[in-house]
Coordinates of C-alpha atoms in Angstrom, one line a residue:
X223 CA 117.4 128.9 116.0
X224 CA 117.3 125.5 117.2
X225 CA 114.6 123.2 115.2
X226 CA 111.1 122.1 116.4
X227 CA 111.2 118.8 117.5
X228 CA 108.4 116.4 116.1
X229 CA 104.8 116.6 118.0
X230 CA 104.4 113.4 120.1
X231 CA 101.5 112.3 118.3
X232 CA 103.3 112.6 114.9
X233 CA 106.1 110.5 116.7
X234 CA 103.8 107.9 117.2
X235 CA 101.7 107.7 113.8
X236 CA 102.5 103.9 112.9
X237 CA 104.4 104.2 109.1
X238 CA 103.2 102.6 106.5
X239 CA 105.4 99.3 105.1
X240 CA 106.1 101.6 102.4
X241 CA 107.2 104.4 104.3
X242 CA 109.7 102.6 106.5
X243 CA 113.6 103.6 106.4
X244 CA 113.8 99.7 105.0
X245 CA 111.2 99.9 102.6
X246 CA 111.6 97.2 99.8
X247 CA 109.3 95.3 97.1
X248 CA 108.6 91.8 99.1
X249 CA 106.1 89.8 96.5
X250 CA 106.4 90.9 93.1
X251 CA 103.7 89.3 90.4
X252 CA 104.6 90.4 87.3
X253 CA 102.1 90.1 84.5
X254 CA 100.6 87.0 85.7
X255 CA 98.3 85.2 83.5
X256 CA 96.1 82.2 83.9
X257 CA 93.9 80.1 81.5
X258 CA 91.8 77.6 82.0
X259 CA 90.9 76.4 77.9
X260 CA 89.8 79.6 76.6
X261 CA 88.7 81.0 79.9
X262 CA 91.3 83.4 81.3
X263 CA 90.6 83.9 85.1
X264 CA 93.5 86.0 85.6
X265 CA 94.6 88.3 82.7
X266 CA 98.5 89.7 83.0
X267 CA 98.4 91.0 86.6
X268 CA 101.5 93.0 88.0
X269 CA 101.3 94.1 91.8
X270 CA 104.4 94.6 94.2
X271 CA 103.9 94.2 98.2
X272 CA 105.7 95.3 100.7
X273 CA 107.2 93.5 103.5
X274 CA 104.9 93.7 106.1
X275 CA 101.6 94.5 104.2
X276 CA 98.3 93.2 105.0
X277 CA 97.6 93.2 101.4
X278 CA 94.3 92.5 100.2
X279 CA 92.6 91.0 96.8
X280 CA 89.3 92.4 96.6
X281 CA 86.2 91.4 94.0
X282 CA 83.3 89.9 93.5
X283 CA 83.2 85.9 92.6
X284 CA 85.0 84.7 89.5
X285 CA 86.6 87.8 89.3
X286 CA 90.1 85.8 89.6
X287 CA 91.2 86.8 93.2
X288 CA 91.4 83.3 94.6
X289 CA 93.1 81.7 91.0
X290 CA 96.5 84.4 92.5
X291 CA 96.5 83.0 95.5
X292 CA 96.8 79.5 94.7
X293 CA 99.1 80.4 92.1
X294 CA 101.0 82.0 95.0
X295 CA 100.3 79.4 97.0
X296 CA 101.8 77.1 94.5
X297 CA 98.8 75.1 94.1
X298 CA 98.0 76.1 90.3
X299 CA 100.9 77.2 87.9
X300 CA 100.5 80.5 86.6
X301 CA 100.4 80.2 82.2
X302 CA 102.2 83.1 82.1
X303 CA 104.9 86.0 84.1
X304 CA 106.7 85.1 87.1
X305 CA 106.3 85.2 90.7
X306 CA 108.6 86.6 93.4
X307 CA 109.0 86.7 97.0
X308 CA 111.8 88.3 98.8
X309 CA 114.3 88.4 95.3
X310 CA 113.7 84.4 95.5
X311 CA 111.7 83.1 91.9
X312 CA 109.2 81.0 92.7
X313 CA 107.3 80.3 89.5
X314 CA 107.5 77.3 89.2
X315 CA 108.1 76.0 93.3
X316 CA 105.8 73.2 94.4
X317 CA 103.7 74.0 97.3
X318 CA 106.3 72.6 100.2
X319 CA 109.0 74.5 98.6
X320 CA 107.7 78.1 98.9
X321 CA 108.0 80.2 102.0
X322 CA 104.3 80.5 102.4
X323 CA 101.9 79.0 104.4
X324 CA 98.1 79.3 103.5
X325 CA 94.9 79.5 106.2
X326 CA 91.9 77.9 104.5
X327 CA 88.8 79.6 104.9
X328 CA 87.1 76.5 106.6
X329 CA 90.2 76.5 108.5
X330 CA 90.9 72.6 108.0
X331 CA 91.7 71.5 111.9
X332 CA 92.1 68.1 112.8
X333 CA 89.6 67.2 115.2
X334 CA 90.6 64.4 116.6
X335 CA 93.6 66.6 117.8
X336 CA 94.3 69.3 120.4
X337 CA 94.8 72.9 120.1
X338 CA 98.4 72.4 120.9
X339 CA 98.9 69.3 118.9
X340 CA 96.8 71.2 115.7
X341 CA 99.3 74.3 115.8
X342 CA 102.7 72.2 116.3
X343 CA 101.6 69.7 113.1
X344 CA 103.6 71.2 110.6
X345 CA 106.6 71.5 113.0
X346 CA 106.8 67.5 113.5
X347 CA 106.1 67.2 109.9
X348 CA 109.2 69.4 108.8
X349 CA 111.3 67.3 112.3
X350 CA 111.3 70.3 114.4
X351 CA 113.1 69.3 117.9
X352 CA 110.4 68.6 120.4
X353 CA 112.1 71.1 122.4
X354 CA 111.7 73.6 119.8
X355 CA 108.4 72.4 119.1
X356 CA 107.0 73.3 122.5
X357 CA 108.8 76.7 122.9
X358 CA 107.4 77.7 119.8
X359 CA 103.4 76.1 120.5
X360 CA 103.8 78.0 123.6
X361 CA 104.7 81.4 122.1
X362 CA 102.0 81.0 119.5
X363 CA 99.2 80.2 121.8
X364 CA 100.3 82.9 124.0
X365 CA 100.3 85.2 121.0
X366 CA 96.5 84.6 120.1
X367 CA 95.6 83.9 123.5
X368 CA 94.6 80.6 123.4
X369 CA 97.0 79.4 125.9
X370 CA 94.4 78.2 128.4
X371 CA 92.3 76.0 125.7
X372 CA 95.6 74.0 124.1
X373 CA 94.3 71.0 125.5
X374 CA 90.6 71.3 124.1
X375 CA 89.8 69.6 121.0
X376 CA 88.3 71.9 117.9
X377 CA 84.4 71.1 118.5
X378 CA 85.1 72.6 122.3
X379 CA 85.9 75.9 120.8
X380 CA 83.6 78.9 119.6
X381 CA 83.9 79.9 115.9
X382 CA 86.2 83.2 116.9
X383 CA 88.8 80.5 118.9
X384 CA 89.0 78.0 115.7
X385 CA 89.6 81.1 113.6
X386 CA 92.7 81.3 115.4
X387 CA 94.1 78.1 116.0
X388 CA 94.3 78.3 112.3
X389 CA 96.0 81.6 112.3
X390 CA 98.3 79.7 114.9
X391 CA 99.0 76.9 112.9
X392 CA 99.6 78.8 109.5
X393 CA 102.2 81.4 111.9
X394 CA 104.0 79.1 113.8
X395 CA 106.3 77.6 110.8
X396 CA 107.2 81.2 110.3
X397 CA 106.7 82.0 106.7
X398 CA 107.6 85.2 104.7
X399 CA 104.2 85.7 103.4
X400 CA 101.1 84.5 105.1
X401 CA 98.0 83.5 102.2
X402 CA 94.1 83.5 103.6
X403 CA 91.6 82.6 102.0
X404 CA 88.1 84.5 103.2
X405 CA 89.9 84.4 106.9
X406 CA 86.5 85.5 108.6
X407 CA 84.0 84.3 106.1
X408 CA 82.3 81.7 108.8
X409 CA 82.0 84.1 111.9
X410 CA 78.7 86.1 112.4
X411 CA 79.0 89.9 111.9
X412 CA 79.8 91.1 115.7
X413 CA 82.4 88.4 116.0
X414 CA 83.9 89.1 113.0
X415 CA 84.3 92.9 113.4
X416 CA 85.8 92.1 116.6
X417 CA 88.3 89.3 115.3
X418 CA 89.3 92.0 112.2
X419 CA 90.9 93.8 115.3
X420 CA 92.9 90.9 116.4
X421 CA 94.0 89.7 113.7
X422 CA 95.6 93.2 112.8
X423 CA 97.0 93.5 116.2
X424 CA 98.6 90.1 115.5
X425 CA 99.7 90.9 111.8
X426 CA 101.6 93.6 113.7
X427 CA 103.2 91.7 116.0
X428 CA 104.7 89.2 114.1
X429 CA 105.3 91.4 111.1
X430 CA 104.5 88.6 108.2
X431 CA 103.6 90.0 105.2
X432 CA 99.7 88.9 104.8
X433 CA 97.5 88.6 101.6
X434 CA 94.4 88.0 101.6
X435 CA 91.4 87.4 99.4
X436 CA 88.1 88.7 100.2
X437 CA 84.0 89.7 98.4
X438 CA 84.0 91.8 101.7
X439 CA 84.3 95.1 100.8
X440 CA 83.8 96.7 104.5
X441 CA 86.5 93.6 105.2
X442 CA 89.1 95.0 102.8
X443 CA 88.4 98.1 103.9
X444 CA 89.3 97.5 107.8
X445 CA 92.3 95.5 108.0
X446 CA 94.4 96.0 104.4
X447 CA 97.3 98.7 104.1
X448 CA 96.3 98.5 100.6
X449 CA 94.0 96.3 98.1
X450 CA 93.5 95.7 94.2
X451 CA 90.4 95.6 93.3
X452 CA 89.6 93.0 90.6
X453 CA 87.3 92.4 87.9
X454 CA 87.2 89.5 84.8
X455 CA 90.8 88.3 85.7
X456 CA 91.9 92.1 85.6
X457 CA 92.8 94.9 88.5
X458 CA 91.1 97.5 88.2
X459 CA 92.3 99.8 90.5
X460 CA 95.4 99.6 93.5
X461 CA 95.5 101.5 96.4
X462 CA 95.1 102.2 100.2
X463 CA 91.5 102.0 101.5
X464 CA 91.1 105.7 101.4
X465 CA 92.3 106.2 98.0
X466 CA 90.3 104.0 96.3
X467 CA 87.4 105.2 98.4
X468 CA 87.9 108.8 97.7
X469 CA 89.3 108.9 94.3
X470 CA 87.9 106.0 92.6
X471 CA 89.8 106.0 88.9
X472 CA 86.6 103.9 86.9
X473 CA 83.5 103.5 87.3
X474 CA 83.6 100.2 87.9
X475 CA 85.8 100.3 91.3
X476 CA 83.3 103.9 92.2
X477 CA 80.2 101.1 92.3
X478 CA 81.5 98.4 93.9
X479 CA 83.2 99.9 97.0
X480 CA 80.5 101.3 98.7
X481 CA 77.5 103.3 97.6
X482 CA 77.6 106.1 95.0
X483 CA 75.5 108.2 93.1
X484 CA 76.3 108.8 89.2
X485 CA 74.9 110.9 86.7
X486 CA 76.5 111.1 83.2
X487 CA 77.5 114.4 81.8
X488 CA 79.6 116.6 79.6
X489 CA 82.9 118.8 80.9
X490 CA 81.5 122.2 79.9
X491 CA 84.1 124.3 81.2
X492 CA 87.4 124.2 83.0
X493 CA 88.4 126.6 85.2
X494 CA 91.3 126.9 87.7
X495 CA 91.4 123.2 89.1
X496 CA 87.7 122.6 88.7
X497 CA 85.5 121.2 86.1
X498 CA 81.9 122.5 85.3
X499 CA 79.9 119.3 84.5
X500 CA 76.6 119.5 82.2
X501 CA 74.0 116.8 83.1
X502 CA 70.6 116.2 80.8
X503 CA 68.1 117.5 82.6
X504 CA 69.6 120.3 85.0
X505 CA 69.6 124.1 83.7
X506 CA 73.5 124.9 84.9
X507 CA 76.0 122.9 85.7
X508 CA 77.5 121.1 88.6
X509 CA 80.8 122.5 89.8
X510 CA 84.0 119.3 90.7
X511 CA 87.1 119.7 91.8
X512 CA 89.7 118.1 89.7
X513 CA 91.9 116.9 93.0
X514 CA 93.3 113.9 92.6
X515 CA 97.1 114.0 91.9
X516 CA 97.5 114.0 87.6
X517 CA 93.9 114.7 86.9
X518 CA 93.3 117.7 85.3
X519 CA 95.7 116.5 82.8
X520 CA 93.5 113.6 81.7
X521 CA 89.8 115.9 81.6
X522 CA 89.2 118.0 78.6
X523 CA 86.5 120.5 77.5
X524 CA 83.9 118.5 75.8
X525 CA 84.8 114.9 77.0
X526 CA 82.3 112.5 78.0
X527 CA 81.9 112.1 82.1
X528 CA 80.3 110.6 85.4
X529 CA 80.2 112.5 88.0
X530 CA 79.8 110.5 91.1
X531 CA 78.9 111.6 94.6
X532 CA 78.9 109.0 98.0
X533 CA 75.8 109.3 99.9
X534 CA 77.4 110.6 103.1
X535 CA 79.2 113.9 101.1
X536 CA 75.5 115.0 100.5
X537 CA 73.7 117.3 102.8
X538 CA 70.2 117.4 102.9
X539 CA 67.8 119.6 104.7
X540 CA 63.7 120.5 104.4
X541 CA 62.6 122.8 101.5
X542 CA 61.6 126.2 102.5
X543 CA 62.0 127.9 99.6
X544 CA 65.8 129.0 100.5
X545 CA 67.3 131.2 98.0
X546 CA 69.1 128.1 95.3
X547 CA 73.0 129.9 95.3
X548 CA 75.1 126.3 95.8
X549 CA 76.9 125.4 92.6
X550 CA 75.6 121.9 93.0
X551 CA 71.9 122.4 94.2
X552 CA 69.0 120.0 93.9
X553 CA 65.3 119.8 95.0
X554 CA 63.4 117.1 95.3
X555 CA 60.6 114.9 97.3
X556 CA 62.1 112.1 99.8
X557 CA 60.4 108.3 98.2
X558 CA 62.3 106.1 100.6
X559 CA 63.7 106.2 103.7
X560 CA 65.7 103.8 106.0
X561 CA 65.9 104.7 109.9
X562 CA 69.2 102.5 110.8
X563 CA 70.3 103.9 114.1
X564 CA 73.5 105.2 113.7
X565 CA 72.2 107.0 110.4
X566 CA 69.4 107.7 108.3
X567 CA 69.7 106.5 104.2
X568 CA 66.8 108.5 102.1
X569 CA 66.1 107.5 98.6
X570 CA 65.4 111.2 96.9
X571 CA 63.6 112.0 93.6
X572 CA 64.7 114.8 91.6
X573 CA 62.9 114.4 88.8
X574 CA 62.3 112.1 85.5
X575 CA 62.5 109.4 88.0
X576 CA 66.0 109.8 89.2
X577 CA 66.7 108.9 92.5
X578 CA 69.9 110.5 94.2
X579 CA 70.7 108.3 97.6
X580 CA 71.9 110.5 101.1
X581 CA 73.2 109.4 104.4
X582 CA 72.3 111.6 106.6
X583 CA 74.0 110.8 110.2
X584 CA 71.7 110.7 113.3
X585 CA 73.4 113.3 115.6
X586 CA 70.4 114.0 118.0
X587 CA 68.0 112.1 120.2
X588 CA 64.8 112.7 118.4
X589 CA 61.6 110.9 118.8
X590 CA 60.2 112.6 115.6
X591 CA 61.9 112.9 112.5
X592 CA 63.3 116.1 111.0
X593 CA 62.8 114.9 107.5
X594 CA 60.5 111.9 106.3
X595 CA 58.7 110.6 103.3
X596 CA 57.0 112.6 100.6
X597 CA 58.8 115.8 102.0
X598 CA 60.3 118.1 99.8
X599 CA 63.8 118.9 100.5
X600 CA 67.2 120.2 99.4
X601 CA 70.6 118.6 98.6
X602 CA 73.7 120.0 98.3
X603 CA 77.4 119.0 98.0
X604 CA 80.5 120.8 98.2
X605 CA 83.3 120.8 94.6
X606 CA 85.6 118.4 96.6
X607 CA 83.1 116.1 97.5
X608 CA 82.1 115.0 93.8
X609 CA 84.9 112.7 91.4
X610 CA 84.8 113.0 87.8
X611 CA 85.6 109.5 86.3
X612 CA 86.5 109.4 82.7
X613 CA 86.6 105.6 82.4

């Protein structure tokens, strides 16, 4: 019997750098350490990218994300470990030796020049033909769509058009690995969820390998393939978006991407794939599904836990007495609430002042409010939706 061809739609799903037939390590940092006197801002970091990632470094200021750039960037020498890109070492490269190129988050235009005259800088600077030169302006500009503006100067431009005659610039010398630093930092929130568009768009196109530091959470979350989020020179956790989402491996990377709700507990029980989670306060026990890859193996009868819970995996509905079956079951009165459109975030107390936070979409046109303040309602959330975090 002749075999099933692949469904058109399963033909088409874009593979990740790291699932291509031509998969390879690209930039390897191998325990990278850097110290400035006694403080060490980065703190023996390892992380391999692939060719072709849009690789981001994620964390909260001083957390050392920026320090490994430059050091890749060649603009501060790491104190320790080595640095790789495409099998080349390049430790201990200056800056105009490496094949990187770096957008600065203030994008650094001349503006005395053109567009055109901007992007094709480092070409005369490394004696480009002009012939060479133009060809290549041209396909650039084309590229991020600036083609009709290459004559403007920088201050004729909007803050989205600036953004990428940098990009432009930092492209058009062709570099293996392509650093930014905060790339939309200076646009206004509605530009710069539309520019996070483009600028994967054009990441695709050209296929450089990209790495870039962000605080943005909601950034890092859009346009990387995968991010390392970092903390006291450290990283705490590596992953795509939806991994480190989902199945947070600390506590520390489960409360800074996003929102979550934690209460600390003891495993009570383990039973086939699930863990039964004793809380202060609660007569029975909350019921988790152990379901990220190699986790039962690391949660024992007995051991110290949080069990955290996003918002948005909570269900919530008004309290009429309903019969309380749900393994994880709680009542409470609503103290806060926030109407934000889209959704709805209430702030619920269920008791000795603990407040469990639900997002609860808006699916229906309502003038009136199903739920509101001081109402007494019911929560409830489902074994998978709930990680147990044992660091």
């Amino acid at each position: 019997m002749p075999q099933a061809s692949a469904s058109p739609a399963a033909a088409q799903r874009r593979l990740d750098p790291w699932e291509r037939p031509d998969a390879r390590t690209y930039v390897r940092i191998e325990n990278v350490s850097k110290s400035f006197g006694d403080f060490r801002a980065v703190d023996g970091v390892s992380i391999d990218i692939y060719r072709g990632e849009f690789f981001a470094l994620l964390g909260a200021s001083g957390c050392g994300k920026t320090t490994l750039l430059r050091m890749l960037a060649g603009f501060e020498a790491p104190s320790g470990g080595r640095i790789r890109i495409d099998d080349q070492d390049i430790t201990h490269l200056p800056p105009y030796a490496r094949p990187v190129n770096m957008m600065f988050q203030n994008y650094a235009l001349f503006p005395h020049m053109t567009v055109a005259d901007n992007v094709a800088y480092g070409l005369k600077q490394d004696g480009v033909a002009r012939a060479e030169i133009r060809r290549r302006v041209g396909q650039i500009l084309d590229l991020v769509q600036l083609a009709p503006w290459a004559k403007r100067k920088p201050h004729q431009l909007s803050g989205g058009q600036r953004q990428r005659v940098a990009l432009a610039r930092a492209l058009v010398k062709r570099p293996k690995v392509l650093l930014l630093d905060e790339p939309l930092a200076a646009l206004d929130k509605k530009l710069r969820e539309q520019t996070q568009f483009e600028l994967m768009n054009i990441q695709e196109e050209v296929g450089v390998t990209f790495i870039f530091v962000t605080h943005d959470q909601e950034e890092a979350m859009t346009l990387s393939t995968r991010m390392a989020v970092m903390d006291q020179g450290r990283v705490m956790q590596m992953g795509t978006p939806t991994e480190i989402y989902e199945f947070p491996a600390n506590r520390f990377t489960a409360d800074f991407i996003g929102s979550v709700n934690m209460m600390d507990g003891t495993v009570a029980r383990l039973d086939a794939g699930h863990a039964q989670v004793a809380v202060a306060g609660f007569d029975r026990p909350f019921t988790v599904a152990l379901n990220r890859e190699g986790q039962a193996a690391t949660v024992h009868q007995g051991q110290p836990v949080s069990l955290a819970v996003r918002p948005e995996k909570i269900a919530i509905q008004r309290d009429h007495g309903q019969a309380d079956t749900h393994p994880n079951r709680l009542r409470g009165i609503v103290r806060d609430f926030a109407y934000l459109g889209d959704a709805s975030v209430l702030r619920v107390d269920i008791g000795d002042g603990r407040l469990i936070e639900v997002t609860a979409p808006n699916t229906r046109r309502a003038l009136r409010r199903e739920i509101d303040w001081d109402d007494p309602v019911v929560l409830w959330w489902e074994p998978e939706a709930a990680v147990v975090l044992t660091a």
